[in-house]
C-alpha positions as YAML, in Angstrom:
chain: A
units: angstrom
residues:
- id: 1
  name: MET
  ca: [-14.14, 21.79, -11.64]
- id: 2
  name: ALA
  ca: [-16.59, 19.09, -10.53]
- id: 3
  name: ARG
  ca: [-16.80, 18.04, -6.89]
- id: 4
  name: PHE
  ca: [-18.38, 14.85, -5.53]
- id: 5
  name: ALA
  ca: [-18.68, 13.82, -1.88]
- id: 6
  name: HIS
  ca: [-20.02, 10.90, 0.14]
- id: 7
  name: THR
  ca: [-19.87, 10.02, 3.85]
- id: 8
  name: VAL
  ca: [-19.72, 6.52, 5.32]
- id: 9
  name: THR
  ca: [-19.70, 5.19, 8.87]
- id: 10
  name: VAL
  ca: [-17.10, 2.60, 9.82]
- id: 11
  name: ALA
  ca: [-15.96, 0.80, 12.95]
- id: 12
  name: ALA
  ca: [-13.10, 2.53, 14.76]
- id: 13
  name: LEU
  ca: [-9.63, 0.99, 14.89]
- id: 14
  name: ASP
  ca: [-7.86, 1.12, 18.25]
- id: 15
  name: ARG
  ca: [-4.69, 3.18, 17.89]
- id: 16
  name: GLY
  ca: [-2.76, 1.36, 20.59]
- id: 17
  name: TRP
  ca: [-3.45, -2.04, 19.05]
- id: 18
  name: PHE
  ca: [-2.62, -0.81, 15.55]
- id: 19
  name: GLU
  ca: [0.75, 0.59, 16.62]
- id: 20
  name: GLU
  ca: [1.58, -2.51, 18.64]
- id: 21
  name: ALA
  ca: [0.76, -4.75, 15.67]
- id: 22
  name: ALA
  ca: [2.82, -2.57, 13.30]
- id: 23
  name: GLY
  ca: [5.78, -2.70, 15.67]
- id: 24
  name: ALA
  ca: [5.55, -6.47, 16.03]
- id: 25
  name: LEU
  ca: [5.44, -6.95, 12.25]
- id: 26
  name: VAL
  ca: [8.46, -4.71, 11.68]
- id: 27
  name: ASP
  ca: [10.43, -6.47, 14.42]
- id: 28
  name: LEU
  ca: [9.65, -9.90, 12.98]
- id: 29
  name: LEU
  ca: [10.83, -8.85, 9.52]
- id: 30
  name: ASP
  ca: [13.87, -7.04, 10.90]
- id: 31
  name: ALA
  ca: [14.95, -10.26, 12.66]
- id: 32
  name: SER
  ca: [14.41, -12.38, 9.54]
- id: 33
  name: ARG
  ca: [17.25, -13.73, 7.42]
- id: 34
  name: GLU
  ca: [17.88, -15.26, 4.04]
- id: 35
  name: GLY
  ca: [17.38, -19.00, 3.88]
- id: 36
  name: PRO
  ca: [17.95, -21.72, 1.28]
- id: 37
  name: GLY
  ca: [17.06, -20.81, -2.29]
- id: 38
  name: GLY
  ca: [16.51, -17.15, -1.45]
- id: 39
  name: SER
  ca: [13.63, -17.82, 0.95]
- id: 40
  name: VAL
  ca: [13.05, -15.32, 3.75]
- id: 41
  name: VAL
  ca: [13.12, -17.08, 7.12]
- id: 42
  name: LEU
  ca: [11.83, -15.79, 10.46]
- id: 43
  name: ALA
  ca: [13.97, -16.02, 13.59]
- id: 44
  name: ASP
  ca: [12.21, -19.29, 14.50]
- id: 45
  name: GLY
  ca: [13.29, -20.87, 11.21]
- id: 46
  name: ARG
  ca: [9.96, -20.78, 9.38]
- id: 47
  name: PRO
  ca: [9.90, -19.34, 5.83]
- id: 48
  name: VAL
  ca: [7.65, -16.38, 5.00]
- id: 49
  name: GLU
  ca: [5.00, -17.47, 2.51]
- id: 50
  name: GLY
  ca: [5.25, -15.90, -0.95]
- id: 51
  name: LEU
  ca: [8.37, -13.83, -0.24]
- id: 52
  name: ARG
  ca: [11.63, -14.76, -1.91]
- id: 53
  name: LEU
  ca: [14.86, -12.85, -2.44]
- id: 54
  name: LEU
  ca: [15.68, -12.75, -6.15]
- id: 55
  name: LYS
  ca: [18.65, -10.41, -6.13]
- id: 56
  name: GLY
  ca: [20.88, -8.55, -3.67]
- id: 57
  name: ARG
  ca: [21.24, -8.90, 0.08]
- id: 58
  name: HIS
  ca: [18.25, -9.31, 2.38]
- id: 59
  name: LEU
  ca: [17.01, -6.04, 3.92]
- id: 60
  name: ARG
  ca: [19.71, -4.03, 2.15]
- id: 61
  name: PRO
  ca: [19.03, -1.24, -0.37]
- id: 62
  name: GLY
  ca: [18.50, -2.71, -3.82]
- id: 63
  name: ALA
  ca: [17.26, -6.11, -2.62]
- id: 64
  name: ARG
  ca: [14.68, -7.46, -5.06]
- id: 65
  name: TYR
  ca: [11.86, -9.74, -3.90]
- id: 66
  name: GLY
  ca: [9.19, -11.68, -5.74]
- id: 67
  name: GLU
  ca: [7.92, -15.08, -6.70]
- id: 68
  name: VAL
  ca: [10.25, -17.52, -8.46]
- id: 69
  name: PRO
  ca: [8.68, -18.35, -11.85]
- id: 70
  name: ALA
  ca: [8.00, -21.95, -12.74]
- id: 71
  name: VAL
  ca: [10.90, -23.72, -14.37]
- id: 72
  name: PRO
  ca: [10.13, -25.71, -17.56]
- id: 73
  name: GLU
  ca: [10.91, -29.38, -17.46]
- id: 74
  name: GLY
  ca: [14.43, -30.20, -18.54]
- id: 75
  name: VAL
  ca: [15.90, -26.96, -17.20]
- id: 76
  name: GLY
  ca: [18.66, -27.78, -14.77]
- id: 77
  name: GLU
  ca: [19.63, -26.16, -11.52]
- id: 78
  name: ALA
  ca: [22.77, -24.26, -10.70]
- id: 79
  name: PRO
  ca: [24.22, -23.64, -7.25]
- id: 80
  name: VAL
  ca: [23.99, -19.95, -6.46]
- id: 81
  name: GLU
  ca: [25.48, -18.64, -3.26]
- id: 82
  name: HIS
  ca: [23.68, -15.73, -1.58]
- id: 83
  name: ALA
  ca: [25.47, -13.35, 0.72]
- id: 84
  name: GLY
  ca: [24.90, -14.23, 4.35]
- id: 85
  name: ALA
  ca: [23.56, -17.72, 3.62]
- id: 86
  name: GLU
  ca: [24.87, -21.17, 2.77]
- id: 87
  name: ALA
  ca: [25.10, -22.12, -0.87]
- id: 88
  name: ALA
  ca: [21.76, -23.41, -2.13]
- id: 89
  name: PRO
  ca: [20.47, -24.61, -5.51]
- id: 90
  name: VAL
  ca: [18.48, -21.85, -7.14]
- id: 91
  name: GLU
  ca: [16.71, -22.31, -10.44]
- id: 92
  name: HIS
  ca: [18.13, -20.52, -13.49]
- id: 93
  name: ALA
  ca: [14.73, -18.89, -14.05]
- id: 94
  name: ALA
  ca: [14.82, -17.35, -10.57]
- id: 95
  name: ALA
  ca: [18.25, -15.87, -11.14]
- id: 96
  name: GLU
  ca: [17.17, -14.43, -14.48]
- id: 97
  name: ALA
  ca: [14.04, -12.94, -12.93]
- id: 98
  name: GLY
  ca: [16.13, -11.24, -10.27]
- id: 99
  name: ASP
  ca: [18.55, -9.79, -12.82]
- id: 100
  name: SER
  ca: [15.86, -8.40, -15.10]
- id: 101
  name: PRO
  ca: [14.76, -4.83, -14.22]
- id: 102
  name: ASP
  ca: [11.42, -5.56, -15.89]
- id: 103
  name: ALA
  ca: [10.62, -8.72, -13.94]
- id: 104
  name: PRO
  ca: [6.82, -8.70, -13.42]
- id: 105
  name: GLN
  ca: [5.55, -8.00, -9.93]
- id: 106
  name: ALA
  ca: [8.96, -7.51, -8.37]
- id: 107
  name: VAL
  ca: [9.41, -5.47, -5.20]
- id: 108
  name: VAL
  ca: [12.65, -3.55, -4.73]
- id: 109
  name: LEU
  ca: [13.67, -2.41, -1.26]
- id: 110
  name: ARG
  ca: [15.08, 1.12, -1.31]
- id: 111
  name: THR
  ca: [15.46, 1.81, 2.41]
- id: 112
  name: TRP
  ca: [15.20, -0.32, 5.53]
- id: 113
  name: ARG
  ca: [15.62, 1.75, 8.69]
- id: 114
  name: PRO
  ca: [12.89, 0.49, 11.03]
- id: 115
  name: SER
  ca: [13.32, 3.35, 13.51]
- id: 116
  name: HIS
  ca: [13.14, 6.00, 10.79]
- id: 117
  name: SER
  ca: [11.66, 4.91, 7.46]
- id: 118
  name: VAL
  ca: [11.05, 2.05, 5.07]
- id: 119
  name: GLU
  ca: [10.85, 2.58, 1.32]
- id: 120
  name: ALA
  ca: [9.98, 0.06, -1.39]
- id: 121
  name: GLU
  ca: [9.11, 0.11, -5.06]
- id: 122
  name: SER
  ca: [6.95, -2.34, -6.96]
- id: 123
  name: LEU
  ca: [7.40, -2.94, -10.67]
- id: 124
  name: VAL
  ca: [4.42, -4.53, -12.40]
- id: 125
  name: GLU
  ca: [3.58, -5.45, -15.98]
- id: 126
  name: GLU
  ca: [-0.15, -5.98, -16.41]
- id: 127
  name: ASP
  ca: [-2.49, -5.85, -19.42]
- id: 128
  name: GLY
  ca: [0.20, -4.26, -21.54]
- id: 129
  name: MET
  ca: [0.80, -1.48, -19.00]
- id: 130
  name: SER
  ca: [4.01, -0.85, -17.10]
- id: 131
  name: LEU
  ca: [3.31, 0.30, -13.55]
- id: 132
  name: LYS
  ca: [5.71, 1.58, -10.91]
- id: 133
  name: VAL
  ca: [4.39, 1.97, -7.36]
- id: 134
  name: GLY
  ca: [6.47, 3.55, -4.61]
- id: 135
  name: LEU
  ca: [5.73, 3.27, -0.90]
- id: 136
  name: ARG
  ca: [7.34, 5.14, 2.01]
- id: 137
  name: LEU
  ca: [6.49, 4.50, 5.64]
- id: 138
  name: SER
  ca: [7.69, 6.96, 8.27]
- id: 139
  name: GLU
  ca: [8.60, 5.64, 11.73]
- id: 140
  name: PRO
  ca: [7.41, 2.10, 10.90]
- id: 141
  name: ARG
  ca: [7.31, 0.81, 14.47]
- id: 142
  name: ARG
  ca: [4.76, 3.51, 15.33]
- id: 143
  name: PRO
  ca: [3.65, 4.66, 11.88]
- id: 144
  name: ARG
  ca: [3.24, 8.40, 11.47]
- id: 145
  name: ALA
  ca: [2.76, 8.71, 7.73]
- id: 146
  name: VAL
  ca: [2.36, 6.62, 4.60]
- id: 147
  name: GLU
  ca: [3.29, 8.07, 1.20]
- id: 148
  name: LEU
  ca: [2.39, 6.47, -2.12]
- id: 149
  name: SER
  ca: [3.50, 7.29, -5.65]
- id: 150
  name: LEU
  ca: [2.26, 5.78, -8.89]
- id: 151
  name: SER
  ca: [3.31, 6.13, -12.50]
- id: 152
  name: GLY
  ca: [2.23, 4.13, -15.49]
- id: 153
  name: HIS
  ca: [2.63, 4.01, -19.23]
- id: 154
  name: LYS
  ca: [1.97, 1.73, -22.17]
- id: 155
  name: PRO
  ca: [5.13, 1.13, -24.17]
- id: 156
  name: GLY
  ca: [4.66, 2.75, -27.56]
- id: 157
  name: GLY
  ca: [1.28, 4.15, -26.56]
- id: 158
  name: GLY
  ca: [2.17, 7.85, -26.47]
- id: 159
  name: SER
  ca: [1.22, 10.49, -23.91]
- id: 160
  name: LEU
  ca: [-2.43, 9.42, -23.75]
- id: 161
  name: TYR
  ca: [-1.25, 6.20, -22.10]
- id: 162
  name: ARG
  ca: [0.77, 7.91, -19.39]
- id: 163
  name: PHE
  ca: [-0.42, 8.91, -15.92]
- id: 164
  name: SER
  ca: [0.97, 9.57, -12.48]
- id: 165
  name: GLY
  ca: [-0.28, 10.07, -8.98]
- id: 166
  name: ARG
  ca: [0.80, 10.74, -5.40]
- id: 167
  name: GLY
  ca: [-0.94, 10.23, -2.10]
- id: 168
  name: LYS
  ca: [-0.23, 10.65, 1.59]
- id: 169
  name: ALA
  ca: [-1.88, 9.48, 4.80]
- id: 170
  name: ASP
  ca: [-0.84, 11.60, 7.78]
- id: 171
  name: LEU
  ca: [-1.61, 9.10, 10.54]
- id: 172
  name: ALA
  ca: [-0.77, 11.55, 13.34]
- id: 173
  name: ALA
  ca: [-3.34, 13.98, 11.92]
- id: 174
  name: TRP
  ca: [-5.84, 11.10, 11.50]
- id: 175
  name: TRP
  ca: [-5.64, 10.10, 15.16]
- id: 176
  name: ALA
  ca: [-5.96, 13.74, 16.20]
- id: 177
  name: ALA
  ca: [-9.08, 14.11, 14.03]
- id: 178
  name: VAL
  ca: [-10.85, 11.04, 15.45]
- id: 179
  name: ASP
  ca: [-9.96, 12.00, 19.04]
- id: 180
  name: ARG
  ca: [-12.14, 15.13, 18.85]
- id: 181
  name: LEU
  ca: [-15.55, 15.30, 20.43]
- id: 182
  name: PRO
  ca: [-18.37, 14.17, 18.11]
- id: 183
  name: SER
  ca: [-19.83, 17.68, 18.27]
- id: 184
  name: ALA
  ca: [-16.57, 19.33, 17.17]
- id: 185
  name: PRO
  ca: [-16.15, 20.49, 13.56]
- id: 186
  name: PRO
  ca: [-14.16, 18.21, 11.25]
- id: 187
  name: ALA
  ca: [-10.45, 18.71, 10.76]
- id: 188
  name: ALA
  ca: [-9.58, 21.71, 8.59]
- id: 189
  name: ARG
  ca: [-7.10, 19.64, 6.57]
- id: 190
  name: ALA
  ca: [-7.82, 16.16, 5.26]
- id: 191
  name: PRO
  ca: [-5.39, 13.64, 6.83]
- id: 192
  name: VAL
  ca: [-5.54, 11.50, 3.67]
- id: 193
  name: SER
  ca: [-5.18, 13.02, 0.22]
- id: 194
  name: GLY
  ca: [-4.14, 11.96, -3.26]
- id: 195
  name: ARG
  ca: [-3.71, 13.49, -6.69]
- id: 196
  name: ALA
  ca: [-3.74, 11.88, -10.12]
- id: 197
  name: VAL
  ca: [-2.57, 13.57, -13.32]
- id: 198
  name: HIS
  ca: [-3.23, 12.63, -16.94]
- id: 199
  name: ARG
  ca: [-2.70, 14.63, -20.09]
- id: 200
  name: LEU
  ca: [-6.43, 15.31, -20.29]
- id: 201
  name: ALA
  ca: [-7.45, 15.76, -16.66]
- id: 202
  name: LYS
  ca: [-6.50, 16.05, -13.01]
- id: 203
  name: ALA
  ca: [-8.25, 14.51, -10.01]
- id: 204
  name: ARG
  ca: [-7.92, 14.92, -6.25]
- id: 205
  name: LEU
  ca: [-9.29, 12.57, -3.57]
- id: 206
  name: THR
  ca: [-9.45, 13.31, 0.16]
- id: 207
  name: LEU
  ca: [-10.62, 11.41, 3.24]
- id: 208
  name: THR
  ca: [-11.58, 13.33, 6.37]
- id: 209
  name: PRO
  ca: [-12.64, 11.39, 9.50]
- id: 210
  name: ARG
  ca: [-14.52, 12.53, 12.55]
- id: 211
  name: PRO
  ca: [-15.79, 10.64, 15.60]
- id: 212
  name: ALA
  ca: [-19.42, 9.48, 15.63]
- id: 213
  name: GLU
  ca: [-21.77, 8.24, 18.31]
- id: 214
  name: GLY
  ca: [-21.10, 4.77, 19.64]
- id: 215
  name: GLY
  ca: [-17.35, 4.97, 19.10]
- id: 216
  name: SER
  ca: [-17.47, 4.66, 15.30]
- id: 217
  name: TRP
  ca: [-15.97, 6.97, 12.68]
- id: 218
  name: ARG
  ca: [-17.67, 8.98, 9.97]
- id: 219
  name: ILE
  ca: [-15.42, 9.42, 6.94]
- id: 220
  name: THR
  ca: [-16.17, 11.94, 4.23]
- id: 221
  name: VAL
  ca: [-14.75, 11.08, 0.82]
- id: 222
  name: VAL
  ca: [-14.38, 13.98, -1.63]
- id: 223
  name: LEU
  ca: [-13.43, 13.63, -5.30]
- id: 224
  name: SER
  ca: [-12.58, 16.72, -7.36]
- id: 225
  name: MET
  ca: [-11.98, 16.55, -11.12]
- id: 226
  name: ARG
  ca: [-11.16, 19.05, -13.86]
- id: 227
  name: GLY
  ca: [-9.82, 19.08, -17.37]
- id: 228
  name: ARG
  ca: [-6.37, 20.35, -18.28]
- id: 229
  name: TRP
  ca: [-5.21, 23.09, -20.60]
- id: 230
  name: LEU
  ca: [-7.51, 23.83, -23.53]
- id: 231
  name: LEU
  ca: [-9.66, 20.82, -22.67]
- id: 232
  name: ARG
  ca: [-11.16, 22.45, -19.57]
- id: 233
  name: PRO
  ca: [-14.35, 23.60, -21.35]
- id: 234
  name: VAL
  ca: [-14.73, 20.19, -22.98]
- id: 235
  name: GLY
  ca: [-14.09, 18.48, -19.65]
- id: 236
  name: ALA
  ca: [-16.74, 20.64, -17.98]
- id: 237
  name: VAL
  ca: [-19.33, 19.55, -20.54]
- id: 238
  name: VAL
  ca: [-18.38, 15.88, -20.21]
- id: 239
  name: LEU
  ca: [-18.54, 16.02, -16.42]
- id: 240
  name: PHE
  ca: [-21.93, 17.74, -16.58]
- id: 241
  name: PHE
  ca: [-23.42, 14.76, -18.39]
- id: 242
  name: ALA
  ca: [-21.35, 12.21, -16.44]
- id: 243
  name: ARG
  ca: [-22.16, 13.61, -13.00]
- id: 244
  name: GLY
  ca: [-24.74, 10.93, -12.22]
- id: 245
  name: PRO
  ca: [-22.53, 7.92, -13.04]
- id: 246
  name: VAL
  ca: [-19.53, 9.46, -11.26]
- id: 247
  name: GLU
  ca: [-21.55, 10.18, -8.13]
- id: 248
  name: ARG
  ca: [-22.97, 6.67, -8.18]
- id: 249
  name: GLY
  ca: [-19.52, 5.15, -8.71]
- id: 250
  name: LEU
  ca: [-18.02, 7.11, -5.81]
- id: 251
  name: ARG
  ca: [-20.90, 6.17, -3.52]
- id: 252
  name: GLU
  ca: [-20.72, 2.47, -4.40]
- id: 253
  name: ALA
  ca: [-16.93, 2.37, -4.03]
- id: 254
  name: ALA
  ca: [-17.04, 4.12, -0.65]
- id: 255
  name: GLU
  ca: [-19.83, 1.89, 0.68]
- id: 256
  name: SER
  ca: [-18.07, -1.25, -0.55]
- id: 257
  name: ALA
  ca: [-14.78, -0.23, 1.09]
- id: 258
  name: ALA
  ca: [-16.59, 0.60, 4.33]
- id: 259
  name: GLY
  ca: [-18.33, -2.78, 4.32]
- id: 260
  name: GLU
  ca: [-15.05, -4.63, 3.81]
- id: 261
  name: TRP
  ca: [-13.41, -2.60, 6.59]
- id: 262
  name: ASN
  ca: [-16.24, -3.34, 9.03]
- id: 263
  name: THR
  ca: [-16.19, -7.04, 8.17]
- id: 264
  name: ALA
  ca: [-12.43, -7.22, 8.71]
- id: 265
  name: LEU
  ca: [-12.57, -5.48, 12.08]
- id: 266
  name: ALA
  ca: [-15.53, -7.57, 13.23]
- id: 267
  name: GLY
  ca: [-13.45, -10.73, 12.81]
- id: 268
  name: LEU
  ca: [-10.37, -9.27, 14.47]
- id: 269
  name: THR
  ca: [-9.34, -10.55, 17.87]
- id: 270
  name: PRO
  ca: [-7.29, -7.81, 19.60]
- id: 271
  name: LEU
  ca: [-4.42, -9.90, 20.94]
- id: 272
  name: HIS
  ca: [-1.49, -8.25, 22.73]
- id: 273
  name: GLY
  ca: [2.10, -8.96, 23.66]
- id: 274
  name: GLU
  ca: [3.59, -12.32, 22.76]
- id: 275
  name: ALA
  ca: [0.19, -13.66, 21.66]
- id: 276
  name: LEU
  ca: [-0.07, -10.89, 19.06]
- id: 277
  name: ARG
  ca: [3.50, -11.43, 17.90]
- id: 278
  name: ALA
  ca: [2.91, -15.18, 17.53]
- id: 279
  name: GLU
  ca: [-0.31, -14.61, 15.58]
- id: 280
  name: ILE
  ca: [1.41, -12.21, 13.15]
- id: 281
  name: ALA
  ca: [4.25, -14.69, 12.68]
- id: 282
  name: ASP
  ca: [1.73, -17.45, 11.94]
- id: 283
  name: ALA
  ca: [0.01, -15.19, 9.39]
- id: 284
  name: LEU
  ca: [3.33, -14.53, 7.64]
- id: 285
  name: VAL
  ca: [4.16, -18.21, 7.20]
- id: 286
  name: ASN
  ca: [0.61, -19.42, 6.58]
- id: 287
  name: PRO
  ca: [-1.71, -16.60, 5.43]
- id: 288
  name: ASP
  ca: [-4.58, -18.95, 4.64]
- id: 289
  name: GLY
  ca: [-4.48, -20.44, 8.12]
- id: 290
  name: ALA
  ca: [-4.51, -17.16, 10.05]
- id: 291
  name: THR
  ca: [-7.48, -17.00, 12.41]
- id: 292
  name: THR
  ca: [-7.52, -13.46, 13.80]
- id: 293
  name: LEU
  ca: [-5.43, -11.29, 11.48]
...
């Protein structure tokens, strides 16, 4: 097994603000409804940018969301009536996209229970690969954990073109880890971990935070890799010669992610209450015009 590690320093995120923002976002979406043509409309009547219901009932299990594909000239419109909304003209192409299980970049809602959990699944076709990404959020109004699953394959490509992965961020454990004294040892268990499996190899990635001087966080990223089955000796030789590039790639990826995080937090205005709710609503309906989120 080969092990690579790198530590970066990032600006700390305020837990209270994060949980307040998460709760406001969930409440805004929970109060939304289906509008004309499958649009998703906030309680104030404004449509959410880039989010459209293609199939099913809004915020019910099985609801499918995505972008309506462009309709070629000469294709007519047909009135389609959505449950819970007035009849509205919806393009034939949109209806077909919603009915197709292989519609590119579609998001299917599996569970919507804002006080307990939210689950969704994304189906993506990209560069000849079929990807399925699952997301589960526990206690969304005050998030406690985020779970991610990933599987991919290339149709007709055989087992070498198949892979899968799972990851989990235990947010309760994360906050406990960063609330320690800077002189305390790091958490014994990484709050964020993920595993990826391929026919030829396995990989594991962990993130372990600890408080640093000045109120920042130091996050240690560890990547472990090993070959599978009879390929372990071969994998060990390959990793021996590839150690330099892998270490450099991990370091550059971690530093880049840390830089983007710090830039995002530097431009964040920590609004609260109705001001925060209004800013999140504005960001949902006009992402390019958002000023603080």
